[in-house]
XYZ file of C-alpha atoms in Angstrom:
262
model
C 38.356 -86.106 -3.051
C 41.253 -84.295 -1.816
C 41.167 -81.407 -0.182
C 43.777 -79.524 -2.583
C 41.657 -80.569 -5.532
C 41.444 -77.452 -7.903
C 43.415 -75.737 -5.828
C 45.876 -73.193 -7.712
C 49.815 -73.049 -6.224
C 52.265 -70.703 -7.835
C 55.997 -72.232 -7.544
C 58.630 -70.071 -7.601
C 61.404 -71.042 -8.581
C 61.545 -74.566 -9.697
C 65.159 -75.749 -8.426
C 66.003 -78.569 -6.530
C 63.205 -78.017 -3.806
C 60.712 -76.757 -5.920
C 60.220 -79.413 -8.381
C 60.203 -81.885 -5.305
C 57.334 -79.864 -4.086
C 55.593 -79.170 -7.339
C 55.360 -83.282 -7.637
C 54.170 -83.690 -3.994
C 51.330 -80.393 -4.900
C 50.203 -82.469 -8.244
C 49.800 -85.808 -6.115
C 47.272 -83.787 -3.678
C 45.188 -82.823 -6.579
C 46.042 -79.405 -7.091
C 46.362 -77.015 -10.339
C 50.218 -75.736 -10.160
C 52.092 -72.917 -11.889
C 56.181 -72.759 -11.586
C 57.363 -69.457 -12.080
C 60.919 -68.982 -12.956
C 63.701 -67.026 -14.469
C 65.206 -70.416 -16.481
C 63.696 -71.856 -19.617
C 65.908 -75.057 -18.753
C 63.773 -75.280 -15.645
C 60.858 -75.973 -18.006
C 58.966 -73.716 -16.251
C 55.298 -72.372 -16.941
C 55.965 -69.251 -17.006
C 59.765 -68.011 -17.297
C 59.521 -64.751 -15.848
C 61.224 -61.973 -13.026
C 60.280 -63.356 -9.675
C 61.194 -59.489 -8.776
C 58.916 -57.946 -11.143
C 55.438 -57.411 -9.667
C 54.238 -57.674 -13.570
C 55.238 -61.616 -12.818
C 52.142 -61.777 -11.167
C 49.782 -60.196 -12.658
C 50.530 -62.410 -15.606
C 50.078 -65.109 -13.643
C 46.942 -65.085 -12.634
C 46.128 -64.088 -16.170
C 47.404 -67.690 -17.104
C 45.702 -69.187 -14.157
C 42.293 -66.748 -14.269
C 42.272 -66.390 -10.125
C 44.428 -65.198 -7.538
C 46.522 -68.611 -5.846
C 45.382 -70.581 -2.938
C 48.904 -70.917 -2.019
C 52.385 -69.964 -3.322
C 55.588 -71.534 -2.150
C 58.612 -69.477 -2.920
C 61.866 -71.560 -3.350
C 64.693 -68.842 -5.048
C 68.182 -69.755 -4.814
C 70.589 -67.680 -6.181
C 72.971 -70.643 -6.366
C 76.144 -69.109 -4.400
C 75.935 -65.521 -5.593
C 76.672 -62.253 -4.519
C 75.113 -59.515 -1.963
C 73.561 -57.883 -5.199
C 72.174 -61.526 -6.176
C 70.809 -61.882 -2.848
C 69.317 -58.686 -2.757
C 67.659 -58.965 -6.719
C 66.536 -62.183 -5.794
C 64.978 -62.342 -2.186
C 64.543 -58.717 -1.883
C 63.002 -58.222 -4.978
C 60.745 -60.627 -5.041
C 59.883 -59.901 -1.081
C 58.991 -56.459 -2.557
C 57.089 -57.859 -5.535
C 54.423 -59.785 -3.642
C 53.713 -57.698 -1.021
C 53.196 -54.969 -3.721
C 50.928 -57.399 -5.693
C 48.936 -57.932 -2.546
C 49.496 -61.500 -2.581
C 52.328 -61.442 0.355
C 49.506 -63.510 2.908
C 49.397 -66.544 1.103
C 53.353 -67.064 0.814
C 55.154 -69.691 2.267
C 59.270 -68.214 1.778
C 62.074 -70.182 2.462
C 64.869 -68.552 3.165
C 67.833 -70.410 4.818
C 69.427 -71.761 8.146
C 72.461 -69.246 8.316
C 70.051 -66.809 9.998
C 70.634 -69.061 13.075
C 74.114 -67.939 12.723
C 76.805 -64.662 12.947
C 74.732 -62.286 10.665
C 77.137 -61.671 7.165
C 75.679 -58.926 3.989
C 73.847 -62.285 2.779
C 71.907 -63.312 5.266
C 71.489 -59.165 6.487
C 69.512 -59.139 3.218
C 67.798 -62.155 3.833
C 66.318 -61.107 7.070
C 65.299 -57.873 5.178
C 63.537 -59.905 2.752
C 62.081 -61.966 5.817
C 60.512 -58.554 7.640
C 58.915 -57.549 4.588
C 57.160 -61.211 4.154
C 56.386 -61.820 7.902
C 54.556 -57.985 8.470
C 52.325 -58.808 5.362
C 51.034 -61.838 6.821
C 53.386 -64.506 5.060
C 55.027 -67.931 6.604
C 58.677 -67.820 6.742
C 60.689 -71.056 6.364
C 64.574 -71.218 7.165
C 65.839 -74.530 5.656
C 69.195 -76.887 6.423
C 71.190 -77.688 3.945
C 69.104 -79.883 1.649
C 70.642 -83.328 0.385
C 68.807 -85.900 -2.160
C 69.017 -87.923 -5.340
C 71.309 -85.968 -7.492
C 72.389 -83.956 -4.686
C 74.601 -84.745 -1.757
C 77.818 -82.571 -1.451
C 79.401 -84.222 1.487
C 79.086 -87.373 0.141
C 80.012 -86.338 -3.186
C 82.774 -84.933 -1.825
C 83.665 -87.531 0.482
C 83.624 -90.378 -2.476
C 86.120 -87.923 -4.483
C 88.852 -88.000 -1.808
C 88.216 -83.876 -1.856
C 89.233 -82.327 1.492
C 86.883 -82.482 4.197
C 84.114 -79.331 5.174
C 85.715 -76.481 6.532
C 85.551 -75.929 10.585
C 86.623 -77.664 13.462
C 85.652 -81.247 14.363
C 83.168 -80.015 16.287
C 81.054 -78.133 13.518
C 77.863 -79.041 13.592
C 75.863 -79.556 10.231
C 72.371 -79.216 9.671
C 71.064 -81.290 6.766
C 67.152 -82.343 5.501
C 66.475 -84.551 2.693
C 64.610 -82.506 0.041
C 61.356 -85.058 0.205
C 61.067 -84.090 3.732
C 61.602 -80.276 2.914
C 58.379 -80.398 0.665
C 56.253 -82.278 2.754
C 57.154 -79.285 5.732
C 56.154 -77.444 3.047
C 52.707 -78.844 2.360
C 52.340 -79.237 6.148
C 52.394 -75.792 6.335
C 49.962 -74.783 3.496
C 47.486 -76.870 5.214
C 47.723 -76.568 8.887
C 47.876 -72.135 8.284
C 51.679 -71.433 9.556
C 52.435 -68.509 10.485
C 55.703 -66.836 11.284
C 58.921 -68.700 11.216
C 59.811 -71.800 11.171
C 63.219 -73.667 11.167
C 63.122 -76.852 8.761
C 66.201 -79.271 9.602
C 65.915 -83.278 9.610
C 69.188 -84.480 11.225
C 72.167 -82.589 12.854
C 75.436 -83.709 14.330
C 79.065 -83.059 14.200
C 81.408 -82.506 11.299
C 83.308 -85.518 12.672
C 80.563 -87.418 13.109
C 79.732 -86.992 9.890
C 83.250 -88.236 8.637
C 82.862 -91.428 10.973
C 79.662 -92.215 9.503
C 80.923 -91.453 5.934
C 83.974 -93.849 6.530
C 81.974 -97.042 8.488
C 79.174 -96.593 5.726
C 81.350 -96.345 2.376
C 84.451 -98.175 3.376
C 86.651 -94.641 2.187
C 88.804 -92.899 4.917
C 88.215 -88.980 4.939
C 90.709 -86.677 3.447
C 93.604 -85.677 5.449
C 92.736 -82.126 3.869
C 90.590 -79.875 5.672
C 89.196 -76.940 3.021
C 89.750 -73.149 3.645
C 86.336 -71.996 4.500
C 83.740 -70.889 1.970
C 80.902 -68.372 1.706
C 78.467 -69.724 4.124
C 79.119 -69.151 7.996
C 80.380 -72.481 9.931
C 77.026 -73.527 12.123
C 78.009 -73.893 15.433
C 74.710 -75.140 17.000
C 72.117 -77.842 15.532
C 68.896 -76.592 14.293
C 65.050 -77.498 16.163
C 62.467 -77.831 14.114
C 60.296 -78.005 16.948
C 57.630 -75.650 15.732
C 57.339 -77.964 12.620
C 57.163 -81.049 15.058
C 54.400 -79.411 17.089
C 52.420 -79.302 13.997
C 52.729 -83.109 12.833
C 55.838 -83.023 10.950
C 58.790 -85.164 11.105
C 61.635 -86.545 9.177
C 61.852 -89.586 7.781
C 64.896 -89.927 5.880
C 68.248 -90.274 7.955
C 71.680 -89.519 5.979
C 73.174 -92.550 6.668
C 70.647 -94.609 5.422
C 70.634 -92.428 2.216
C 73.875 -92.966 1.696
C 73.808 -96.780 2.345
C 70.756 -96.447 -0.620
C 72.742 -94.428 -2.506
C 75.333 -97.214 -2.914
C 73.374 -99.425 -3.388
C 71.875 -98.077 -6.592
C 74.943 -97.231 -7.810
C 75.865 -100.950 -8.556
């Protein structure tokens, strides 16, 4: 029997990554709950991830406190306020509902970068988290089925990422993302850890996109967007010290990707 068998996890919010890791949580055995603020994420219960009264209905639903609870928000490209409703909020939430210990919280890779009012807020949320006890997680960008904007991008004939050549990107497929995840519900983590599966160069990223697909880049560079340029690639070597590693490489997504596509 597994050890996650009957185990309760609380999800919250059930986007991209956290359906990936609700499936990966059901496969181990274990009872989950998504919490979220969509209906059309089908979650359990569609409720304020900022509103400590979240919880307490929660565990009315579940009848015990969690084992573990993963916390996955995105606020999909918004605003200061957004960030600060979203990651702030619910920072504040669970450490008011005493449940701050048994969080895992992603938050995101741009903290490795020039500090902006996003990611200010961020590492506010962060503080809160990490001197309650909680397991901070700072994903790449994540890429998967359904989901790769470079490529996407690349196959459109849109301009190319914003930055210099020598831009480094930080990307992890989202199946790897949840089983960091996991890892880290089971081994204890504690603190933070950066999650990234693969990094190299924006123009190494073109070269691959252009031997691979058989499409030469845009000529078109875009004007840069809301997230800070990375300028370094990302270790996870506090994830690697504990067992984890990737196993999905972009280019052989993309040559998969293809491939399906036929």
């Amino acid at each position: 029997m597994s050890a996650w068998s009957g185990k309760w996890v609380w999800i919250i919010g059930k986007g991209y990554l956290g359906t990936e890791l609700a499936g990966v949580c059901r496969a181990a055995g274990a009872q989950v709950l998504t919490i979220d603020e969509s209906i059309a994420c089908c979650a359990q219960l569609c409720a304020d991830a900022a509103d400590i009264s979240t919880y307490a209905r929660a565990q009315d639903l579940c009848g015990c406190r969690p084992d573990y609870i993963f916390c996955c928000l995105a606020t999909r490209g918004g605003s200061v306020d957004d960030y600060r409703r979203v990651y702030l909020g619910s920072a504040g939430a669970l450490d008011a509902a005493g449940l701050a210990s048994r969080v895992i919280y992603c938050t995101s890779s741009s903290l490795y970068g020039e500090r902006t009012g996003r990611s200010e807020v961020l590492a506010a949320a962060e503080d809160i988290l990490l001197a309650a006890g909680a397991c901070v997680v700072r994903p790449a960008a994540l890429y998967g089925p359904g989901r790769c904007e470079l490529l996407r991008r690349h196959l459109a004939g849109e301009p190319c990422l914003p930055g210099e050549p020598e831009r480094v990107l930080n990307y992890v497929h989202v199946s790897d993302a949840a089983a960091a995840l996991f890892l880290l519900a089971e081994r204890g983590g504690q603190g933070v850890y950066a999650l990234c599966g693969e990094s190299f160069t924006r123009a190494a990223a073109y070269d691959m996109l252009e031997r691979v697909t058989g499409v030469p880049r845009s000529a078109e560079v875009a004007s840069p967007g809301k997230r800070q340029a990375s300028r370094h690639a990302i270790s996870s070597e506090r994830l690697t010290a504990l067992g984890w590693k990737p196993s999905v490489r972009m280019a052989e997504f993309v040559v998969r990707t293809l491939r399906d596509e036929r």
